[in-house]
Amino acid sequence: MRPEDFIENPPGEVETVDGIFAFSPDPLPPDLDATHELLTENGNAMYSIGQLSDLDTWLDSPEVILSPLIHREAVDSSNIETTTRLTLSDIYRREAGEKPGQTETERADIAEAQNYVEAITTGIQALREGTELDRDLLCRLHEILLQGARGEQKNPGEFRNDIVGIDKPGTPLSEARFVPTPPASIPYALRSLLQYIRSGPTYAPLIDLALIHYQFETIHPFQDGNGRLGRLLVMLALYKWDLLPGPYLYPSSYFNANRDTYLDKLLAVSRDGAWAEWVSFFVQAISEQGREAYTVARELLALRDRYREQYQGQGAVIRELIDFMIEHPYLTESQAVDVLNRSQPAVNQAIRRLWNDDILRETTGQQRNRQYEASDVLEIVEPYNP
């Protein structure tokens, strides 16, 4: 990173630490020109958010829809950073007791995605119980993200003590595309950011959320896992500001599909002060993913209603199994028995009925320890499922 790559008055300070140039962003908010075009884009995105928010008002069991959406966000977030091409089935199979993945790297990447599921659930529950969105919560979630996964040797839950470069692995610090905030400045920069989040939005909420996501990624407070935690922070802020009643939105899908543009626009803010271009990109991501999440949720509900009608009057166990199957479309009999708190014969009979009707597909070919897949559910939530 070189000072001459930055405009004369960038939105931060280029400083030297041990002979390496690093960038510390100015505290939020910047002086942003909220153009008519940007406000229109924000309005479209808020409409998408509003549709998702309305889902919660008429869902009898929100977790039936939330679970597949959370798992999808976990997969997409991990796929931005890992070499393994993860699928939803990988996480569900691991939760069902399998050990998917052919190599240690693949298994660690799948564990990372499952950690993301736990971190989302933990973060939303903590805010729901009144916990502040503060340093302690972020460090706690960072520990969860890195447990047993890539980066677990890089001080989970603790701010980094070293200068780091953002570039391809092996690139010397002096030649890195970007060097984020020096370690000594991290506690102050993050404290300022978290105070800004807690105080509520200055601009329109989604515009402010774009500023917050940029700020966190540019501070880059941890040795590893900043991208995952930064994307999780988007959902936590949406919940904190009462824009969504739960983690219905999965922004990582858009960032993953537009990864190079995502990284370039983040960098362009620091180098060129290109706030409007970044905010426009971010708000477009929220708008598109809001529409997609709403479509997925409605399709899941329609599928569940079709199944309920098909098995109407055939008892509570099969009805409960249908809901569980949509939450966890890769399941075992013992898993269903534990979650539904029903007798094994009753659950086995319900599974057998869905299997005979081709709603569940048995995947092992074994007589014991069978595992089942709800293909219709996976087809909705994982359109790229092979």
mmCIF file of C-alpha atoms in Angstrom:
data_model
loop_
_atom_site.group_PDB
_atom_site.id
_atom_site.type_symbol
_atom_site.label_atom_id
_atom_site.label_comp_id
_atom_site.label_asym_id
_atom_site.label_seq_id
_atom_site.Cartn_x
_atom_site.Cartn_y
_atom_site.Cartn_z
ATOM 1 C CA MET A 1 0.000 0.000 0.000
ATOM 2 C CA ARG A 2 1.374 3.403 -0.976
ATOM 3 C CA PRO A 3 0.250 6.888 0.166
ATOM 4 C CA GLU A 4 0.224 8.076 -3.448
ATOM 5 C CA ASP A 5 -2.618 5.610 -4.153
ATOM 6 C CA PHE A 6 -4.912 7.759 -1.980
ATOM 7 C CA ILE A 7 -6.541 11.064 -2.827
ATOM 8 C CA GLU A 8 -5.242 14.199 -1.170
ATOM 9 C CA ASN A 9 -7.859 14.171 1.602
ATOM 10 C CA PRO A 10 -9.012 10.564 2.048
ATOM 11 C CA PRO A 11 -11.666 9.637 4.660
ATOM 12 C CA GLY A 12 -8.981 8.555 7.102
ATOM 13 C CA GLU A 13 -5.299 8.717 7.905
ATOM 14 C CA VAL A 14 -2.428 6.966 6.157
ATOM 15 C CA GLU A 15 0.218 6.379 8.811
ATOM 16 C CA THR A 16 3.501 4.517 9.082
ATOM 17 C CA VAL A 17 4.046 1.665 11.533
ATOM 18 C CA ASP A 18 7.419 -0.110 11.498
ATOM 19 C CA GLY A 19 8.009 1.112 7.966
ATOM 20 C CA ILE A 20 4.615 -0.121 6.701
ATOM 21 C CA PHE A 21 1.859 2.255 5.594
ATOM 22 C CA ALA A 22 -1.571 1.550 7.144
ATOM 23 C CA PHE A 23 -4.970 3.223 6.931
ATOM 24 C CA SER A 24 -7.229 4.236 9.816
ATOM 25 C CA PRO A 25 -10.715 5.444 8.816
ATOM 26 C CA ASP A 26 -12.151 8.660 10.220
ATOM 27 C CA PRO A 27 -14.985 8.219 12.739
ATOM 28 C CA LEU A 28 -18.482 7.992 11.283
ATOM 29 C CA PRO A 29 -20.449 9.640 9.832
ATOM 30 C CA PRO A 30 -18.879 11.079 6.676
ATOM 31 C CA ASP A 31 -20.371 14.060 4.887
ATOM 32 C CA LEU A 32 -22.488 12.109 2.440
ATOM 33 C CA ASP A 33 -24.555 13.597 -0.356
ATOM 34 C CA ALA A 34 -27.804 11.647 -0.254
ATOM 35 C CA THR A 35 -28.812 12.050 -3.900
ATOM 36 C CA HIS A 36 -32.300 11.434 -5.266
ATOM 37 C CA GLU A 37 -31.018 8.270 -6.947
ATOM 38 C CA LEU A 38 -29.557 6.955 -3.706
ATOM 39 C CA LEU A 39 -32.714 7.724 -1.749
ATOM 40 C CA THR A 40 -34.755 5.921 -4.407
ATOM 41 C CA GLU A 41 -32.510 2.864 -4.121
ATOM 42 C CA ASN A 42 -32.850 3.046 -0.335
ATOM 43 C CA GLY A 43 -36.637 3.204 -0.650
ATOM 44 C CA ASN A 44 -36.671 0.077 -2.820
ATOM 45 C CA ALA A 45 -34.499 -1.740 -0.311
ATOM 46 C CA MET A 46 -36.679 -0.652 2.601
ATOM 47 C CA TYR A 47 -39.696 -2.064 0.782
ATOM 48 C CA SER A 48 -37.896 -5.427 0.551
ATOM 49 C CA ILE A 49 -37.043 -5.245 4.240
ATOM 50 C CA GLY A 50 -40.644 -4.391 5.030
ATOM 51 C CA GLN A 51 -41.899 -7.483 3.228
ATOM 52 C CA LEU A 52 -39.559 -9.667 5.267
ATOM 53 C CA SER A 53 -40.561 -7.958 8.481
ATOM 54 C CA ASP A 54 -44.229 -8.635 7.741
ATOM 55 C CA LEU A 55 -43.523 -12.368 7.522
ATOM 56 C CA ASP A 56 -43.053 -12.532 11.263
ATOM 57 C CA THR A 57 -46.489 -11.100 11.973
ATOM 58 C CA TRP A 58 -48.394 -14.008 10.453
ATOM 59 C CA LEU A 59 -46.003 -16.933 10.898
ATOM 60 C CA ASP A 60 -47.128 -19.396 13.543
ATOM 61 C CA SER A 61 -43.596 -20.825 13.798
ATOM 62 C CA PRO A 62 -40.975 -18.308 12.539
ATOM 63 C CA GLU A 63 -38.116 -20.725 13.233
ATOM 64 C CA VAL A 64 -39.388 -23.010 10.458
ATOM 65 C CA ILE A 65 -38.455 -20.310 7.946
ATOM 66 C CA LEU A 66 -35.554 -18.757 9.830
ATOM 67 C CA SER A 67 -33.499 -21.925 10.085
ATOM 68 C CA PRO A 68 -33.107 -22.486 6.315
ATOM 69 C CA LEU A 69 -32.366 -18.788 5.766
ATOM 70 C CA ILE A 70 -29.728 -18.746 8.522
ATOM 71 C CA HIS A 71 -28.088 -21.868 7.116
ATOM 72 C CA ARG A 72 -28.025 -20.348 3.649
ATOM 73 C CA GLU A 73 -26.370 -17.179 4.944
ATOM 74 C CA ALA A 74 -23.766 -19.331 6.699
ATOM 75 C CA VAL A 75 -22.916 -21.184 3.489
ATOM 76 C CA ASP A 76 -22.704 -18.042 1.369
ATOM 77 C CA SER A 77 -20.596 -16.187 3.935
ATOM 78 C CA SER A 78 -18.146 -19.091 4.187
ATOM 79 C CA ASN A 79 -17.973 -19.500 0.409
ATOM 80 C CA ILE A 80 -16.660 -15.939 0.086
ATOM 81 C CA GLU A 81 -13.530 -16.917 2.001
ATOM 82 C CA THR A 82 -12.986 -20.667 1.640
ATOM 83 C CA THR A 83 -11.569 -22.773 -1.185
ATOM 84 C CA THR A 84 -14.207 -25.455 -0.616
ATOM 85 C CA ARG A 85 -17.488 -25.014 -2.473
ATOM 86 C CA LEU A 86 -19.916 -25.624 0.392
ATOM 87 C CA THR A 87 -23.573 -26.534 0.039
ATOM 88 C CA LEU A 88 -26.405 -26.448 2.533
ATOM 89 C CA SER A 89 -26.402 -30.222 2.523
ATOM 90 C CA ASP A 90 -22.857 -30.180 3.928
ATOM 91 C CA ILE A 91 -23.998 -28.345 7.065
ATOM 92 C CA TYR A 92 -27.209 -30.303 7.479
ATOM 93 C CA ARG A 93 -25.394 -33.618 7.074
ATOM 94 C CA ARG A 94 -22.870 -32.568 9.724
ATOM 95 C CA GLU A 95 -25.688 -31.595 12.099
ATOM 96 C CA ALA A 96 -27.259 -34.997 11.465
ATOM 97 C CA GLY A 97 -24.078 -36.700 12.720
ATOM 98 C CA GLU A 98 -22.202 -37.318 9.487
ATOM 99 C CA LYS A 99 -18.672 -36.169 8.744
ATOM 100 C CA PRO A 100 -18.981 -34.669 5.250
ATOM 101 C CA GLY A 101 -15.883 -33.560 3.362
ATOM 102 C CA GLN A 102 -13.088 -35.545 1.767
ATOM 103 C CA THR A 103 -10.147 -33.644 3.278
ATOM 104 C CA GLU A 104 -9.293 -31.901 6.546
ATOM 105 C CA THR A 105 -9.626 -28.555 4.766
ATOM 106 C CA GLU A 106 -13.113 -29.364 3.538
ATOM 107 C CA ARG A 107 -14.210 -30.570 6.960
ATOM 108 C CA ALA A 108 -12.801 -27.422 8.606
ATOM 109 C CA ASP A 109 -14.651 -25.237 6.091
ATOM 110 C CA ILE A 110 -17.909 -27.049 6.825
ATOM 111 C CA ALA A 111 -17.293 -26.589 10.561
ATOM 112 C CA GLU A 112 -16.732 -22.887 9.889
ATOM 113 C CA ALA A 113 -20.118 -22.580 8.206
ATOM 114 C CA GLN A 114 -21.804 -24.379 11.097
ATOM 115 C CA ASN A 115 -20.078 -21.989 13.501
ATOM 116 C CA TYR A 116 -21.679 -19.150 11.572
ATOM 117 C CA VAL A 117 -25.117 -20.653 12.208
ATOM 118 C CA GLU A 118 -24.349 -20.757 15.933
ATOM 119 C CA ALA A 119 -22.974 -17.204 15.917
ATOM 120 C CA ILE A 120 -26.064 -15.783 14.196
ATOM 121 C CA THR A 121 -28.387 -17.560 16.621
ATOM 122 C CA THR A 122 -26.317 -16.537 19.648
ATOM 123 C CA GLY A 123 -26.046 -12.900 18.549
ATOM 124 C CA ILE A 124 -29.755 -12.416 17.876
ATOM 125 C CA GLN A 125 -30.703 -14.163 21.121
ATOM 126 C CA ALA A 126 -28.282 -11.995 23.100
ATOM 127 C CA LEU A 127 -29.798 -8.793 21.698
ATOM 128 C CA ARG A 128 -33.290 -10.167 22.304
ATOM 129 C CA GLU A 129 -32.370 -10.649 25.972
ATOM 130 C CA GLY A 130 -31.145 -7.059 26.261
ATOM 131 C CA THR A 131 -27.398 -7.511 25.790
ATOM 132 C CA GLU A 132 -25.695 -4.449 24.354
ATOM 133 C CA LEU A 133 -24.131 -4.627 20.909
ATOM 134 C CA ASP A 134 -20.702 -3.977 22.354
ATOM 135 C CA ARG A 135 -17.111 -5.185 22.332
ATOM 136 C CA ASP A 136 -17.819 -8.118 24.641
ATOM 137 C CA LEU A 137 -20.568 -9.463 22.387
ATOM 138 C CA LEU A 138 -18.463 -9.087 19.231
ATOM 139 C CA CYS A 139 -15.523 -10.877 20.856
ATOM 140 C CA ARG A 140 -17.833 -13.648 22.055
ATOM 141 C CA LEU A 141 -19.246 -14.128 18.555
ATOM 142 C CA HIS A 142 -15.740 -14.055 17.074
ATOM 143 C CA GLU A 143 -14.753 -16.928 19.365
ATOM 144 C CA ILE A 144 -17.739 -18.933 18.159
ATOM 145 C CA LEU A 145 -16.896 -18.283 14.503
ATOM 146 C CA LEU A 146 -13.349 -19.563 14.841
ATOM 147 C CA GLN A 147 -13.840 -22.552 17.154
ATOM 148 C CA GLY A 148 -12.500 -25.712 15.504
ATOM 149 C CA ALA A 149 -12.263 -23.954 12.119
ATOM 150 C CA ARG A 150 -9.882 -21.967 9.966
ATOM 151 C CA GLY A 151 -8.250 -19.281 12.081
ATOM 152 C CA GLU A 152 -8.706 -21.006 15.454
ATOM 153 C CA GLN A 153 -4.970 -20.477 16.154
ATOM 154 C CA LYS A 154 -5.285 -16.726 15.590
ATOM 155 C CA ASN A 155 -6.462 -15.566 19.013
ATOM 156 C CA PRO A 156 -10.253 -15.986 18.768
ATOM 157 C CA GLY A 157 -12.093 -13.250 20.639
ATOM 158 C CA GLU A 158 -9.020 -11.003 20.912
ATOM 159 C CA PHE A 159 -7.999 -7.982 18.867
ATOM 160 C CA ARG A 160 -4.983 -8.501 16.666
ATOM 161 C CA ASN A 161 -1.550 -7.339 17.823
ATOM 162 C CA ASP A 162 0.087 -7.224 14.419
ATOM 163 C CA ILE A 163 -0.099 -5.258 11.207
ATOM 164 C CA VAL A 164 -1.853 -7.313 8.508
ATOM 165 C CA GLY A 165 -2.174 -6.944 4.755
ATOM 166 C CA ILE A 166 -5.292 -7.523 2.655
ATOM 167 C CA ASP A 167 -4.161 -9.291 -0.499
ATOM 168 C CA LYS A 168 -3.407 -12.725 -1.890
ATOM 169 C CA PRO A 169 -1.756 -15.125 0.608
ATOM 170 C CA GLY A 170 2.014 -14.699 0.671
ATOM 171 C CA THR A 171 2.019 -11.081 -0.514
ATOM 172 C CA PRO A 172 4.614 -9.046 1.471
ATOM 173 C CA LEU A 173 3.124 -6.390 3.760
ATOM 174 C CA SER A 174 4.974 -3.681 1.875
ATOM 175 C CA GLU A 175 3.206 -4.720 -1.338
ATOM 176 C CA ALA A 176 -0.252 -5.497 0.077
ATOM 177 C CA ARG A 177 -3.227 -3.984 -1.701
ATOM 178 C CA PHE A 178 -4.511 -2.590 1.588
ATOM 179 C CA VAL A 179 -3.254 -2.453 5.200
ATOM 180 C CA PRO A 180 -6.017 -1.774 7.751
ATOM 181 C CA THR A 181 -5.946 0.065 11.072
ATOM 182 C CA PRO A 182 -2.765 -0.399 13.155
ATOM 183 C CA PRO A 183 -3.270 -2.516 16.314
ATOM 184 C CA ALA A 184 -2.791 0.356 18.760
ATOM 185 C CA SER A 185 -5.737 2.237 17.229
ATOM 186 C CA ILE A 186 -8.183 -0.696 17.021
ATOM 187 C CA PRO A 187 -9.825 -0.411 20.489
ATOM 188 C CA TYR A 188 -10.596 3.280 20.008
ATOM 189 C CA ALA A 189 -11.793 2.904 16.426
ATOM 190 C CA LEU A 190 -14.104 -0.007 17.273
ATOM 191 C CA ARG A 191 -15.448 1.694 20.390
ATOM 192 C CA SER A 192 -16.389 4.709 18.279
ATOM 193 C CA LEU A 193 -18.076 2.465 15.698
ATOM 194 C CA LEU A 194 -20.110 0.550 18.285
ATOM 195 C CA GLN A 195 -21.219 3.784 19.932
ATOM 196 C CA TYR A 196 -22.358 4.998 16.518
ATOM 197 C CA ILE A 197 -24.420 1.825 16.023
ATOM 198 C CA ARG A 198 -26.018 2.092 19.470
ATOM 199 C CA SER A 199 -26.947 5.733 18.935
ATOM 200 C CA GLY A 200 -29.078 4.820 15.914
ATOM 201 C CA PRO A 201 -28.837 5.867 12.274
ATOM 202 C CA THR A 202 -27.823 9.361 11.164
ATOM 203 C CA TYR A 203 -28.885 8.944 7.557
ATOM 204 C CA ALA A 204 -31.549 6.549 6.277
ATOM 205 C CA PRO A 205 -30.954 3.245 8.161
ATOM 206 C CA LEU A 206 -29.709 1.165 5.232
ATOM 207 C CA ILE A 207 -27.376 3.956 4.116
ATOM 208 C CA ASP A 208 -25.980 4.056 7.632
ATOM 209 C CA LEU A 209 -25.634 0.291 7.596
ATOM 210 C CA ALA A 210 -23.444 0.567 4.496
ATOM 211 C CA LEU A 211 -21.205 3.023 6.356
ATOM 212 C CA ILE A 212 -20.996 0.682 9.348
ATOM 213 C CA HIS A 213 -20.083 -2.348 7.270
ATOM 214 C CA TYR A 214 -17.329 -0.394 5.496
ATOM 215 C CA GLN A 215 -16.004 0.903 8.823
ATOM 216 C CA PHE A 216 -15.798 -2.520 10.450
ATOM 217 C CA GLU A 217 -14.084 -4.148 7.476
ATOM 218 C CA THR A 218 -11.617 -1.265 7.220
ATOM 219 C CA ILE A 219 -10.737 -1.361 10.926
ATOM 220 C CA HIS A 220 -10.303 -5.152 10.552
ATOM 221 C CA PRO A 221 -9.994 -5.654 14.318
ATOM 222 C CA PHE A 222 -9.202 -9.383 14.433
ATOM 223 C CA GLN A 223 -6.441 -11.502 12.992
ATOM 224 C CA ASP A 224 -8.952 -13.615 11.052
ATOM 225 C CA GLY A 225 -12.708 -13.888 10.647
ATOM 226 C CA ASN A 226 -13.366 -10.167 10.059
ATOM 227 C CA GLY A 227 -15.370 -10.763 6.887
ATOM 228 C CA ARG A 228 -17.643 -13.292 8.565
ATOM 229 C CA LEU A 229 -18.160 -11.119 11.636
ATOM 230 C CA GLY A 230 -18.668 -7.986 9.544
ATOM 231 C CA ARG A 231 -21.458 -9.633 7.561
ATOM 232 C CA LEU A 232 -23.009 -10.931 10.777
ATOM 233 C CA LEU A 233 -22.900 -7.385 12.149
ATOM 234 C CA VAL A 234 -25.211 -6.325 9.303
ATOM 235 C CA MET A 235 -27.934 -8.654 10.569
ATOM 236 C CA LEU A 236 -27.375 -7.688 14.196
ATOM 237 C CA ALA A 237 -27.781 -3.994 13.365
ATOM 238 C CA LEU A 238 -30.942 -4.687 11.358
ATOM 239 C CA TYR A 239 -32.363 -6.406 14.417
ATOM 240 C CA LYS A 240 -31.023 -3.801 16.874
ATOM 241 C CA TRP A 241 -32.708 -1.003 14.931
ATOM 242 C CA ASP A 242 -36.031 -2.895 14.722
ATOM 243 C CA LEU A 243 -35.840 -3.127 10.947
ATOM 244 C CA LEU A 244 -36.198 -6.917 11.050
ATOM 245 C CA PRO A 245 -37.621 -9.144 13.809
ATOM 246 C CA GLY A 246 -34.991 -11.826 13.145
ATOM 247 C CA PRO A 247 -32.185 -12.859 10.777
ATOM 248 C CA TYR A 248 -34.361 -13.162 7.689
ATOM 249 C CA LEU A 249 -31.839 -11.493 5.364
ATOM 250 C CA TYR A 250 -28.734 -13.152 3.909
ATOM 251 C CA PRO A 251 -26.549 -10.407 2.313
ATOM 252 C CA SER A 252 -23.555 -12.702 1.792
ATOM 253 C CA SER A 253 -25.207 -14.272 -1.248
ATOM 254 C CA TYR A 254 -24.972 -10.972 -3.151
ATOM 255 C CA PHE A 255 -21.449 -10.225 -1.907
ATOM 256 C CA ASN A 256 -20.375 -13.734 -2.900
ATOM 257 C CA ALA A 257 -21.820 -13.419 -6.406
ATOM 258 C CA ASN A 258 -20.150 -10.009 -6.814
ATOM 259 C CA ARG A 259 -17.022 -10.640 -4.755
ATOM 260 C CA ASP A 260 -14.516 -8.628 -6.815
ATOM 261 C CA THR A 261 -16.847 -5.640 -7.078
ATOM 262 C CA TYR A 262 -17.548 -5.860 -3.333
ATOM 263 C CA LEU A 263 -13.847 -5.711 -2.465
ATOM 264 C CA ASP A 264 -13.063 -3.035 -5.051
ATOM 265 C CA LYS A 265 -15.797 -0.705 -3.818
ATOM 266 C CA LEU A 266 -14.732 -1.091 -0.192
ATOM 267 C CA LEU A 267 -11.187 -0.175 -1.182
ATOM 268 C CA ALA A 268 -12.361 2.741 -3.325
ATOM 269 C CA VAL A 269 -13.930 4.398 -0.274
ATOM 270 C CA SER A 270 -10.582 4.447 1.531
ATOM 271 C CA ARG A 271 -8.521 5.472 -1.488
ATOM 272 C CA ASP A 272 -10.878 7.806 -3.312
ATOM 273 C CA GLY A 273 -13.626 8.707 -0.868
ATOM 274 C CA ALA A 274 -16.098 6.916 -3.177
ATOM 275 C CA TRP A 275 -18.869 6.718 -0.584
ATOM 276 C CA ALA A 276 -21.810 7.056 -2.950
ATOM 277 C CA GLU A 277 -20.679 4.159 -5.158
ATOM 278 C CA TRP A 278 -20.160 1.876 -2.151
ATOM 279 C CA VAL A 279 -23.446 2.836 -0.494
ATOM 280 C CA SER A 280 -25.328 2.298 -3.760
ATOM 281 C CA PHE A 281 -23.769 -1.157 -4.158
ATOM 282 C CA PHE A 282 -24.561 -2.115 -0.550
ATOM 283 C CA VAL A 283 -28.160 -0.887 -0.657
ATOM 284 C CA GLN A 284 -28.680 -2.750 -3.933
ATOM 285 C CA ALA A 285 -27.398 -5.904 -2.204
ATOM 286 C CA ILE A 286 -29.915 -5.484 0.619
ATOM 287 C CA SER A 287 -32.733 -4.828 -1.849
ATOM 288 C CA GLU A 288 -31.999 -7.849 -4.022
ATOM 289 C CA GLN A 289 -31.405 -10.225 -1.135
ATOM 290 C CA GLY A 290 -34.523 -8.990 0.617
ATOM 291 C CA ARG A 291 -36.617 -9.865 -2.414
ATOM 292 C CA GLU A 292 -34.949 -13.242 -2.765
ATOM 293 C CA ALA A 293 -35.338 -14.106 0.922
ATOM 294 C CA TYR A 294 -39.019 -13.179 0.759
ATOM 295 C CA THR A 295 -39.520 -15.412 -2.282
ATOM 296 C CA VAL A 296 -37.734 -18.321 -0.602
ATOM 297 C CA ALA A 297 -39.761 -17.867 2.576
ATOM 298 C CA ARG A 298 -43.062 -17.816 0.694
ATOM 299 C CA GLU A 299 -42.125 -20.913 -1.303
ATOM 300 C CA LEU A 300 -41.202 -22.759 1.890
ATOM 301 C CA LEU A 301 -44.492 -21.790 3.486
ATOM 302 C CA ALA A 302 -46.425 -22.894 0.414
ATOM 303 C CA LEU A 303 -44.626 -26.244 0.489
ATOM 304 C CA ARG A 304 -45.335 -26.674 4.196
ATOM 305 C CA ASP A 305 -49.028 -25.819 3.698
ATOM 306 C CA ARG A 306 -49.260 -28.337 0.853
ATOM 307 C CA TYR A 307 -47.777 -31.052 3.045
ATOM 308 C CA ARG A 308 -50.049 -30.146 5.957
ATOM 309 C CA GLU A 309 -53.100 -30.364 3.727
ATOM 310 C CA GLN A 310 -51.920 -33.689 2.323
ATOM 311 C CA TYR A 311 -51.606 -35.182 5.815
ATOM 312 C CA GLN A 312 -54.485 -33.346 7.462
ATOM 313 C CA GLY A 313 -56.145 -35.366 10.197
ATOM 314 C CA GLN A 314 -53.261 -37.875 10.434
ATOM 315 C CA GLY A 315 -51.988 -36.815 13.824
ATOM 316 C CA ALA A 316 -49.718 -34.299 15.503
ATOM 317 C CA VAL A 317 -46.479 -36.252 15.012
ATOM 318 C CA ILE A 318 -46.478 -36.102 11.238
ATOM 319 C CA ARG A 319 -47.426 -32.419 11.366
ATOM 320 C CA GLU A 320 -44.505 -31.698 13.711
ATOM 321 C CA LEU A 321 -42.181 -33.797 11.546
ATOM 322 C CA ILE A 322 -43.125 -31.726 8.491
ATOM 323 C CA ASP A 323 -42.096 -28.522 10.301
ATOM 324 C CA PHE A 324 -38.867 -30.116 11.506
ATOM 325 C CA MET A 325 -38.102 -31.381 8.002
ATOM 326 C CA ILE A 326 -38.368 -27.851 6.602
ATOM 327 C CA GLU A 327 -36.090 -26.537 9.356
ATOM 328 C CA HIS A 328 -33.624 -29.396 8.851
ATOM 329 C CA PRO A 329 -34.050 -31.005 5.424
ATOM 330 C CA TYR A 330 -31.336 -33.569 6.178
ATOM 331 C CA LEU A 331 -32.307 -35.609 9.227
ATOM 332 C CA THR A 332 -32.104 -38.872 11.125
ATOM 333 C CA GLU A 333 -34.722 -40.715 13.118
ATOM 334 C CA SER A 334 -32.878 -40.183 16.420
ATOM 335 C CA GLN A 335 -32.526 -36.477 15.658
ATOM 336 C CA ALA A 336 -36.276 -36.180 15.060
ATOM 337 C CA VAL A 337 -37.095 -38.161 18.222
ATOM 338 C CA ASP A 338 -34.915 -35.848 20.350
ATOM 339 C CA VAL A 339 -36.255 -32.606 18.887
ATOM 340 C CA LEU A 340 -39.940 -33.566 18.682
ATOM 341 C CA ASN A 341 -39.892 -35.294 22.087
ATOM 342 C CA ARG A 342 -42.082 -38.071 20.692
ATOM 343 C CA SER A 343 -41.744 -41.837 20.980
ATOM 344 C CA GLN A 344 -39.448 -43.600 18.559
ATOM 345 C CA PRO A 345 -42.222 -45.803 17.092
ATOM 346 C CA ALA A 346 -44.413 -42.746 16.436
ATOM 347 C CA VAL A 347 -41.596 -40.817 14.744
ATOM 348 C CA ASN A 348 -40.484 -43.871 12.787
ATOM 349 C CA GLN A 349 -44.016 -44.370 11.488
ATOM 350 C CA ALA A 350 -44.248 -40.725 10.395
ATOM 351 C CA ILE A 351 -40.864 -40.877 8.658
ATOM 352 C CA ARG A 352 -41.847 -44.130 6.941
ATOM 353 C CA ARG A 353 -45.021 -42.493 5.636
ATOM 354 C CA LEU A 354 -43.140 -39.509 4.191
ATOM 355 C CA TRP A 355 -40.525 -41.862 2.751
ATOM 356 C CA ASN A 356 -43.159 -44.041 1.063
ATOM 357 C CA ASP A 357 -44.724 -40.911 -0.416
ATOM 358 C CA ASP A 358 -41.340 -39.735 -1.816
ATOM 359 C CA ILE A 359 -41.301 -36.625 0.350
ATOM 360 C CA LEU A 360 -38.249 -37.931 2.185
ATOM 361 C CA ARG A 361 -35.445 -39.747 0.391
ATOM 362 C CA GLU A 362 -33.288 -42.261 2.273
ATOM 363 C CA THR A 363 -29.636 -41.532 1.462
ATOM 364 C CA THR A 364 -27.592 -44.350 3.046
ATOM 365 C CA GLY A 365 -29.127 -47.556 1.662
ATOM 366 C CA GLN A 366 -28.625 -49.073 5.110
ATOM 367 C CA GLN A 367 -31.021 -51.005 7.297
ATOM 368 C CA ARG A 368 -29.891 -49.128 10.422
ATOM 369 C CA ASN A 369 -28.833 -45.538 11.173
ATOM 370 C CA ARG A 370 -30.706 -44.316 8.159
ATOM 371 C CA GLN A 371 -30.567 -40.704 7.070
ATOM 372 C CA TYR A 372 -33.146 -38.830 5.067
ATOM 373 C CA GLU A 373 -33.182 -35.860 2.754
ATOM 374 C CA ALA A 374 -36.127 -33.562 1.974
ATOM 375 C CA SER A 375 -35.243 -32.856 -1.638
ATOM 376 C CA ASP A 376 -38.106 -30.439 -2.293
ATOM 377 C CA VAL A 377 -37.013 -28.247 0.610
ATOM 378 C CA LEU A 378 -33.382 -28.212 -0.500
ATOM 379 C CA GLU A 379 -34.430 -27.344 -4.025
ATOM 380 C CA ILE A 380 -36.050 -24.161 -2.705
ATOM 381 C CA VAL A 381 -33.347 -22.975 -0.308
ATOM 382 C CA GLU A 382 -30.349 -24.194 -2.287
ATOM 383 C CA PRO A 383 -30.960 -23.589 -5.992
ATOM 384 C CA TYR A 384 -27.318 -24.372 -6.750
ATOM 385 C CA ASN A 385 -27.591 -27.743 -4.988
ATOM 386 C CA PRO A 386 -26.024 -30.351 -7.361
#
